[in-house]
CSV table of C-alpha atoms and ligand atoms in Angstrom, one decimal:
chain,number,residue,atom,x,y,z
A,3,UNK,CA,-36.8,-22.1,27.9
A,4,UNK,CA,-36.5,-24.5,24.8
A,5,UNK,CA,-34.5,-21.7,23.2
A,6,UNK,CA,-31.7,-22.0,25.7
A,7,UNK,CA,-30.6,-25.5,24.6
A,8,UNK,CA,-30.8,-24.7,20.9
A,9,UNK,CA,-27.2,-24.5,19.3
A,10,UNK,CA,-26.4,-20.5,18.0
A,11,UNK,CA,-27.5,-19.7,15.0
A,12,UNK,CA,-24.2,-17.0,14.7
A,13,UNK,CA,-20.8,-17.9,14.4
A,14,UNK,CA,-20.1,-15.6,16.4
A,15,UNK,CA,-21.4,-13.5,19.8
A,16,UNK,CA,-23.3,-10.6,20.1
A,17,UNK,CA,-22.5,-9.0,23.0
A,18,UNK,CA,-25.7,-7.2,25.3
A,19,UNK,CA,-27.5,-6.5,28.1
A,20,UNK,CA,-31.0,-4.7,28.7
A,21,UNK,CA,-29.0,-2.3,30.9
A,22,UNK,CA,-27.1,-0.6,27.6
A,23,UNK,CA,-30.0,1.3,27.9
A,24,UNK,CA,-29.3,4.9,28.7
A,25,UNK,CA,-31.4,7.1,31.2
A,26,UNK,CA,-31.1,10.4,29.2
A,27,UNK,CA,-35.3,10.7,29.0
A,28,UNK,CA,-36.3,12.5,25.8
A,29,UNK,CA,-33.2,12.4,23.8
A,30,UNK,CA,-32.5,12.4,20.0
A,31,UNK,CA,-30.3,10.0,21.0
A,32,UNK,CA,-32.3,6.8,21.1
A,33,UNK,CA,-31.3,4.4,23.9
A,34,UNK,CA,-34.2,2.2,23.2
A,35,UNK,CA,-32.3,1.7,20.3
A,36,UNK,CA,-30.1,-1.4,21.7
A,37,UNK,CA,-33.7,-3.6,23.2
A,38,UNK,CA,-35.2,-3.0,19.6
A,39,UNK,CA,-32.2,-4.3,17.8
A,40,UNK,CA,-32.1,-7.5,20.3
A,41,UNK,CA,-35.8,-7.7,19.3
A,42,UNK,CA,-35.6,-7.5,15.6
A,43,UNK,CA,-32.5,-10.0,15.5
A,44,UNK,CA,-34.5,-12.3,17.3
A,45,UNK,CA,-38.2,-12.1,15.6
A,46,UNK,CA,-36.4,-12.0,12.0
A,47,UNK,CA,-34.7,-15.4,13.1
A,48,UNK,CA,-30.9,-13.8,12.6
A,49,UNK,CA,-30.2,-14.8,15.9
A,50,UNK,CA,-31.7,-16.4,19.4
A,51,UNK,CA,-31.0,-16.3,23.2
A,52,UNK,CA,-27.9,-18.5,22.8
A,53,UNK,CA,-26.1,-15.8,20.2
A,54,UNK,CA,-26.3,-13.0,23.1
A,55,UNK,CA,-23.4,-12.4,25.9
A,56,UNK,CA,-24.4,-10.5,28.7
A,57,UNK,CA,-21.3,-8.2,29.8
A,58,UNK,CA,-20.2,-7.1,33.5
A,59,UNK,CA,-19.5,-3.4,33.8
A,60,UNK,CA,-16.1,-2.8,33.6
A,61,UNK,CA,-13.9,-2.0,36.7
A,62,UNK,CA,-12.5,1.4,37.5
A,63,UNK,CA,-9.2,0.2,37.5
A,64,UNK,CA,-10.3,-0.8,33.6
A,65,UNK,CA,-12.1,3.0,33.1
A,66,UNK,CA,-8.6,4.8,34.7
A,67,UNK,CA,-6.4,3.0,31.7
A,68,UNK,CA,-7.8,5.8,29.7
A,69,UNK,CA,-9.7,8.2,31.6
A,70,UNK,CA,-8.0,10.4,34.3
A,71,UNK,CA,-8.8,9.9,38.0
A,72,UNK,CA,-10.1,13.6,38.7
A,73,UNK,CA,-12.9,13.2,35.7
A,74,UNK,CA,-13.3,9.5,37.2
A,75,UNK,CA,-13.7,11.0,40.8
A,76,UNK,CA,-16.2,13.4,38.9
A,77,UNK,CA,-18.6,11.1,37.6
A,78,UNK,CA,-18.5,8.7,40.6
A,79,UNK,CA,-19.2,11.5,42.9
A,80,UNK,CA,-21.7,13.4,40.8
A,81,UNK,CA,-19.6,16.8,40.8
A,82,UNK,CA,-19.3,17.4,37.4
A,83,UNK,CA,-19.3,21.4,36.9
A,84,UNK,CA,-22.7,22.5,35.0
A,85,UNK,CA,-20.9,23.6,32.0
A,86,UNK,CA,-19.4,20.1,32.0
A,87,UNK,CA,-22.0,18.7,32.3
A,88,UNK,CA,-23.9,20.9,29.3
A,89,UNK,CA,-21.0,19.7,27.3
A,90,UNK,CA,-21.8,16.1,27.5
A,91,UNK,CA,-25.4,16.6,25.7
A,92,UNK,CA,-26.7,14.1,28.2
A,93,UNK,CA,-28.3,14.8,31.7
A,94,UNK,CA,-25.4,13.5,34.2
A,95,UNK,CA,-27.2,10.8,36.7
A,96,UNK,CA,-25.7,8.0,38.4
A,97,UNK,CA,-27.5,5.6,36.9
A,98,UNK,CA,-25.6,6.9,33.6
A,99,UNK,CA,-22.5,6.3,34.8
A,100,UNK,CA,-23.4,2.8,35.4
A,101,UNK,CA,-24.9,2.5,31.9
A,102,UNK,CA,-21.3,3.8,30.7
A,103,UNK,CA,-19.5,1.5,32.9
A,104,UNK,CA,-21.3,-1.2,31.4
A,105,UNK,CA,-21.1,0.0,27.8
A,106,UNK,CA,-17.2,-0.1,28.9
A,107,UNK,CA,-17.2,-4.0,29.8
A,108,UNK,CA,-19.1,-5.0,26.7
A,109,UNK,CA,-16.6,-3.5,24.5
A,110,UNK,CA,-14.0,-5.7,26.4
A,111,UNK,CA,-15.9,-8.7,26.2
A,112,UNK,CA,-16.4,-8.3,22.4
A,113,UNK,CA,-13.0,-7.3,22.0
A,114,UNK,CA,-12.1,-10.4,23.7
A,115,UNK,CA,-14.6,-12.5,22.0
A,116,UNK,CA,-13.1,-11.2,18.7
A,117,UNK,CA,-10.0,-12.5,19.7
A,118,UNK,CA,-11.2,-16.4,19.6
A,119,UNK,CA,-14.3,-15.8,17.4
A,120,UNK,CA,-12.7,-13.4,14.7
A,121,UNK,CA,-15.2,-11.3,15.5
A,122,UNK,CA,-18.1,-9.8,17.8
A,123,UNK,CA,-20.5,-7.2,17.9
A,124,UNK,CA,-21.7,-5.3,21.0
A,125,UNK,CA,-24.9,-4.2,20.5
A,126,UNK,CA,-23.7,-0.9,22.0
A,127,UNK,CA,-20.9,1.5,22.6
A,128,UNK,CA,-18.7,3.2,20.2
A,129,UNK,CA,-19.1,6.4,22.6
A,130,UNK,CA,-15.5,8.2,20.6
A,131,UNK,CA,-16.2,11.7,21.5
A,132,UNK,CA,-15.3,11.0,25.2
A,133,UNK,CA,-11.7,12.1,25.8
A,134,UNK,CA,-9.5,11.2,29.0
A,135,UNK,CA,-10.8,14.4,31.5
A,136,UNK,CA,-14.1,15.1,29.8
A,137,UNK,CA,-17.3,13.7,28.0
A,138,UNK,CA,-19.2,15.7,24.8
A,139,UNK,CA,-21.7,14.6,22.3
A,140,UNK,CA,-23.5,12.2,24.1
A,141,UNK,CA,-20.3,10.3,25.3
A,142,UNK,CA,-19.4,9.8,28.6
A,143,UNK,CA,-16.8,6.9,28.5
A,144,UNK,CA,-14.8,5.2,25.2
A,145,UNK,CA,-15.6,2.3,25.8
A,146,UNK,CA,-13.7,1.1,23.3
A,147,UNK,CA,-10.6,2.7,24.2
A,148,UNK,CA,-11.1,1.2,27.1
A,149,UNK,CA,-11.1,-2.0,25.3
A,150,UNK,CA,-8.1,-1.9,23.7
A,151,UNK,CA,-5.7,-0.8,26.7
A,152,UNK,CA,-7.6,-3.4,28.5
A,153,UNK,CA,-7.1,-6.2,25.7
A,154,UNK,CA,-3.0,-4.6,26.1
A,155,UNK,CA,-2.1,-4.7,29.4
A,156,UNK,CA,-3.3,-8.3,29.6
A,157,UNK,CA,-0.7,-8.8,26.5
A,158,UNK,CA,-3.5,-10.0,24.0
A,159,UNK,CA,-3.0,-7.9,21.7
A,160,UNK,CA,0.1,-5.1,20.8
A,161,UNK,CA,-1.6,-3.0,18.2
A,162,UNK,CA,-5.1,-1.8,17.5
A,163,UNK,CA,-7.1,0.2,14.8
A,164,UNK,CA,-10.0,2.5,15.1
A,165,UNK,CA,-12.0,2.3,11.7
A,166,UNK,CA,-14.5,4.9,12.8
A,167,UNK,CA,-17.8,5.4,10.2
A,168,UNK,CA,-19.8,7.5,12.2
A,169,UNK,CA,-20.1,10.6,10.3
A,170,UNK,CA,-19.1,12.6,13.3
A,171,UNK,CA,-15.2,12.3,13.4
A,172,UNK,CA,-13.9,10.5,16.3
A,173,UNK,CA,-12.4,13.4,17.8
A,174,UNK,CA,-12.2,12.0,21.6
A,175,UNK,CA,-10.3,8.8,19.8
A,176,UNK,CA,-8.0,10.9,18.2
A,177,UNK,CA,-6.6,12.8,21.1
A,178,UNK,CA,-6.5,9.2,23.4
A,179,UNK,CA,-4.5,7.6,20.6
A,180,UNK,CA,-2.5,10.6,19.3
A,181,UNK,CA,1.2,9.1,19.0
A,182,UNK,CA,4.5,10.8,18.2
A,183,UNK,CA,6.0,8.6,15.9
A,184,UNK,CA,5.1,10.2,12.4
A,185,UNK,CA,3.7,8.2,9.4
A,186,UNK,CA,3.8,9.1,5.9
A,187,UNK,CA,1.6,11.1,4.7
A,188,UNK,CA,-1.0,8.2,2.6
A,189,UNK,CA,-1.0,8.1,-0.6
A,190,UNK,CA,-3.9,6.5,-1.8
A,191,UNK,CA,-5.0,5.0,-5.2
A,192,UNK,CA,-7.1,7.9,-5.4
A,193,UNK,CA,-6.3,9.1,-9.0
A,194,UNK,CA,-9.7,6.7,-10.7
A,195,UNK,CA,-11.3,8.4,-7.5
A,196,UNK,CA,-11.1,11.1,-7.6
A,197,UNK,CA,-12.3,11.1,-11.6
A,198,UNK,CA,-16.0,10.6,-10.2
A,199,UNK,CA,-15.9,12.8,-7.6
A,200,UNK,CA,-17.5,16.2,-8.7
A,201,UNK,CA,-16.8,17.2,-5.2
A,202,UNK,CA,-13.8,15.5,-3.6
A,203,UNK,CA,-13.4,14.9,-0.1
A,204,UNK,CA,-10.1,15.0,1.8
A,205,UNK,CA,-7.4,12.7,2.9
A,206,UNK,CA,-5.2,14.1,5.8
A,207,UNK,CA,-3.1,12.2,7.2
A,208,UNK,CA,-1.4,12.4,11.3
A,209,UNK,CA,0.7,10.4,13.5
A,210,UNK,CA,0.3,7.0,15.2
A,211,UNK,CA,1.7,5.1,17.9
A,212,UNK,CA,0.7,1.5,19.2
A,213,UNK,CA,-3.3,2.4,18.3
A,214,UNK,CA,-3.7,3.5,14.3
A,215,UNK,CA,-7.2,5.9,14.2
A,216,UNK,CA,-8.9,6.2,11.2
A,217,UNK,CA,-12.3,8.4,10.7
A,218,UNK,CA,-14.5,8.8,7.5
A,219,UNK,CA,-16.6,11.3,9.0
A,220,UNK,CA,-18.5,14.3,7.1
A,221,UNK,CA,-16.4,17.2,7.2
A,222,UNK,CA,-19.2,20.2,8.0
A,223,UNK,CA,-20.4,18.8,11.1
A,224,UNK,CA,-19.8,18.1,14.6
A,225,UNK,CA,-17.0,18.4,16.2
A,226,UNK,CA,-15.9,21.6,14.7
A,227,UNK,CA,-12.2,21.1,15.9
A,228,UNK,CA,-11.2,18.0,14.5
A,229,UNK,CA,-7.9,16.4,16.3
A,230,UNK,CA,-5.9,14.5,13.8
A,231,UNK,CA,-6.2,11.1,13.6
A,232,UNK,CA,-3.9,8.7,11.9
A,233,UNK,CA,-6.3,9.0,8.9
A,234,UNK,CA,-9.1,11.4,8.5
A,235,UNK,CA,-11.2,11.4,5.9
A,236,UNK,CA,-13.0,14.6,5.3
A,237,UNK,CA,-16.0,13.9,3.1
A,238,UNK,CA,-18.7,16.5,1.8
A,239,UNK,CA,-22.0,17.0,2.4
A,240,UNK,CA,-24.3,14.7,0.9
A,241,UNK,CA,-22.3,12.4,-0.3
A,242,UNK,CA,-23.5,9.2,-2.0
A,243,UNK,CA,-22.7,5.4,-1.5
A,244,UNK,CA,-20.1,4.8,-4.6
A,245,UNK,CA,-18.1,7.6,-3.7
A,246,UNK,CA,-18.3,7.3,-0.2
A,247,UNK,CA,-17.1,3.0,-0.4
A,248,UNK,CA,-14.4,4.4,-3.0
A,249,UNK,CA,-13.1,6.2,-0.1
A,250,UNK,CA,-14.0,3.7,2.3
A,251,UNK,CA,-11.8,1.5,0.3
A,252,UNK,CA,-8.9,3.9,0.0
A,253,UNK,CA,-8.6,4.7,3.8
A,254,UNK,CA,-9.0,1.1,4.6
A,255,UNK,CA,-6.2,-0.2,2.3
A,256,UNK,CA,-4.0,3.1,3.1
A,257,UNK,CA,-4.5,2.4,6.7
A,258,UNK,CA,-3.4,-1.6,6.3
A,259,UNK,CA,-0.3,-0.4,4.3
A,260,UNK,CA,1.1,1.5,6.8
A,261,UNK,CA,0.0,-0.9,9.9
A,262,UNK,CA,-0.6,-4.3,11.2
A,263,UNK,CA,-3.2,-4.6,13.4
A,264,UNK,CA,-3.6,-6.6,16.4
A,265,UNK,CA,-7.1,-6.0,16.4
A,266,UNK,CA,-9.6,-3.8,14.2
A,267,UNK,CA,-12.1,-1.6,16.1
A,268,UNK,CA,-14.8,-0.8,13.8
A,269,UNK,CA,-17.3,1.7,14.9
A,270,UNK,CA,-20.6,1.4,12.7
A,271,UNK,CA,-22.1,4.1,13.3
A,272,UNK,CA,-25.6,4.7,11.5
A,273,UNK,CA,-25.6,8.2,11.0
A,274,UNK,CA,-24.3,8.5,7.1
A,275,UNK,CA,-27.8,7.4,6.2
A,276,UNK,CA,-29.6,10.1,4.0
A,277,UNK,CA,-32.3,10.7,6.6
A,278,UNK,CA,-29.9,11.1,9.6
A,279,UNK,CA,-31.3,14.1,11.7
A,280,UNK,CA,-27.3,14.9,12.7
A,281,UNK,CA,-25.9,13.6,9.8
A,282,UNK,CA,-25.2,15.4,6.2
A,283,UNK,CA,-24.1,12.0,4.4
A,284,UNK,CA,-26.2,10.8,1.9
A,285,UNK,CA,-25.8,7.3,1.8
A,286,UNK,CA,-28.7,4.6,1.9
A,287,UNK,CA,-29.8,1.6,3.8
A,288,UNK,CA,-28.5,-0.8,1.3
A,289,UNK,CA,-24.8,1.5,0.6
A,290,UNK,CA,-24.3,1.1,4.7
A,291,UNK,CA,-25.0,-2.3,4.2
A,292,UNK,CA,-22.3,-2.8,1.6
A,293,UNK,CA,-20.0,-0.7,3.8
A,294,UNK,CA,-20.0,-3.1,6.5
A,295,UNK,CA,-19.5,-5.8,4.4
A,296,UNK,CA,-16.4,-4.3,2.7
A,297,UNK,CA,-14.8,-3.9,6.1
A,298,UNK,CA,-15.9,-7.6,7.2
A,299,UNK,CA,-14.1,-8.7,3.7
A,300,UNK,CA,-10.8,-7.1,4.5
A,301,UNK,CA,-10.8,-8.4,7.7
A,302,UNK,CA,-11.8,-11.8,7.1
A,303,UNK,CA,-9.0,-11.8,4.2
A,304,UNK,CA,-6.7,-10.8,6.5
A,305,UNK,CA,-7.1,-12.6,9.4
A,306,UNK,CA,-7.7,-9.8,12.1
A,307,UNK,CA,-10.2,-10.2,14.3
A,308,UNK,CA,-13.0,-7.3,14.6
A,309,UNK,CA,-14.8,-5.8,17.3
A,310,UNK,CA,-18.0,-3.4,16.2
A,311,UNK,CA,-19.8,-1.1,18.1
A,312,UNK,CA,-22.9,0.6,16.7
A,313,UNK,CA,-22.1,4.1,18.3
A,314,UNK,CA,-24.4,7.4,16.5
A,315,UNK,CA,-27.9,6.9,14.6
A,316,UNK,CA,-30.8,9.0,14.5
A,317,UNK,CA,-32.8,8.7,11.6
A,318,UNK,CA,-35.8,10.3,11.2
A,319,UNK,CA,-37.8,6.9,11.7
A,320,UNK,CA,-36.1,4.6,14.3
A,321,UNK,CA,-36.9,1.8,12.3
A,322,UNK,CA,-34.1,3.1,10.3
A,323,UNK,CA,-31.6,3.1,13.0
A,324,UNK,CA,-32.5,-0.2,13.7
A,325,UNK,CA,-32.6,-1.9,10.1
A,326,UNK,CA,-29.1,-0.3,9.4
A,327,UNK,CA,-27.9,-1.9,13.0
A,328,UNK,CA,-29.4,-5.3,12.3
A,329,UNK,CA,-28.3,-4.8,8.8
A,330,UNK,CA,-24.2,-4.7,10.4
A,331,UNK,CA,-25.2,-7.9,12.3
A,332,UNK,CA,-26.4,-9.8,8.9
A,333,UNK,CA,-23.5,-8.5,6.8
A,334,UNK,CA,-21.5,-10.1,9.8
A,335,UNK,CA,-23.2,-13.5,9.7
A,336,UNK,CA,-23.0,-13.2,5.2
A,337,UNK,CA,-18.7,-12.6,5.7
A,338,UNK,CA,-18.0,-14.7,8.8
A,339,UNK,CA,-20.3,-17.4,8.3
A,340,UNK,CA,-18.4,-19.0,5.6
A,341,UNK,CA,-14.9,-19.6,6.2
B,408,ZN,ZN1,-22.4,10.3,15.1
């Protein structure tokens, strides 16, 4: 193929494989979401063959760094109890678990790709309601967890942050990364904020220990018990784009106050769009475009290297989902392609 000896047109990798797919069936959640992103990249001339990495699935020895061995033992034997199973939201099959595995080794390889290329995107993952003995809400494995113990123990990198902007609160990434060394509580430059805020959201503020968690998430929604994470941002329903990258903003800068990261996790999650069908946010296509590119600034500006996954989306039209995907992918190439 003539496109294989063309140079990349990213300056960076995008990190896929057409086994991301998920074997759930008729799902809200949808898996054919990854192939149609690929596609779109590629027919809108974003990107071409030579801008894709195809990941291995990551090792059990890589999935045991944060999962436990009886839930690992569960899935690889298929003897998951019904109710567990009911409280993954996905129909348990082998071939999941290998999809899961797999979503696991591409958030290591775009963490490590980050790590040389300042940044990479899996087209994929960001599955942060799994927690170390069980799976919920569509999440079977964090992958990215995964990624970051894995990017530790082979002394890459010493410190991490979650930036999680799915507007479901990253509840299983909370618990993984709860610490015991307190933090202040932040104190953002929230007093201009909160002026335009005719309902203001919430900044709470946990613990942290070698992994900093932050999550912007919409506070009446799933998951109803919300672990603390370093930084939680509870934010009302239907809330807009300015207010919602004012609080972007402050969490961000709050967060890089308190901690230097090794490595920032961001997990661009779709579902803050107006016309999510899980989602209460009420941002818009172009507002999630501007939120990715504020988190690209800072970390360009900064000089740490960033690893995205795409994690929750399900707009009423999956065109949606996919523009607002493709859309993280273009403010990536806008940020990093100018250094
Ligand atoms: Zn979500």
């Amino acid at each position: 193929m003539t496109a294989e000896r063309r140079a990349p047109m990213l300056p960076f990798k995008l990190i896929y494989s057409e086994a991301y797919y998920l074997p759930i069936g008729e799902h809200v959640f949808p898996s054919e979401k990854y192939r149609r992103v690929r596609d779109r990249l590629i027919s809108a001339g974003i990107a071409d063959a030579n801008d894709f990495l195809e990941p291995q699935p990551a090792s059990d020895q890589e999935i045991l760094l944060v999962h436990t061995p009886e839930y690992v033992q569960k899935l690889t034997s298929g003897t998951l109890s019904p109710r567990e199973e009911m409280e993954m939201e996905i129909p348990y099959s082998r071939d999941l678990v290998e999809a899961f595995w797999l979503a696991a080794g591409g958030s290591i390889l775009a963490a490590r790709q980050s790590l040389s290329d300042r940044i990479s995107i899996s087209i994929g993952g960001g599955f942060h309601h799994a927690f170390p003995d069980h799976g919920e809400g569509f999440c079977m494995i964090q992958d990215v967890a995964v990624a970051i113990r894995r990017m530790q123990r082979e002394e890459k990198i010493r410190t991490a942050m979650t930036l999680d902007c799915d507007v479901h609160q990253g509840n299983g990434t909370a618990v993984i990364f709860a610490g015991n060394r307190p933090v202040s509580v932040p104190q953002p430059s929230v007093a201009g904020l909160r002026q335009h805020h005719t309902r203001p959201g919430r900044m709470r503020g946990g613990s942290t220990g070698d992994v900093f968690t932050i999550s912007l998430h919409q506070h009446n929604n799933y998951p109803l018990w919300k672990p603390p994470s370093s930084i939680d941002v509870d934010l009302p329903d239907g809330l807009g784009d300015g207010d919602y990258l004012a609080w972007l903003d402050s969490a961000l800068s709050s967060g890089l106050r308190q901690f230097k990261p090794d490595l920032l996790c961001y997990v661009a999650g779709a579902d803050p769009y107006r016309e999510d069908q899980l989602g209460g946010l009420g941002l818009t296509i172009e507002g999630l475009k501007r939120r990715d590119e504020m988190v690209f600034r800072v970390a360009h500006a900064r000089n740490i290297p960033v690893m995205v996954t795409f994690a929750g989306g399900y707009a009423v039209n999956v065109e949606d989902t996919v523009t607002i995907h493709c859309n993280t992918v273009i403010a990536a190439k806008e940020v990093f392609g100018v250094s």
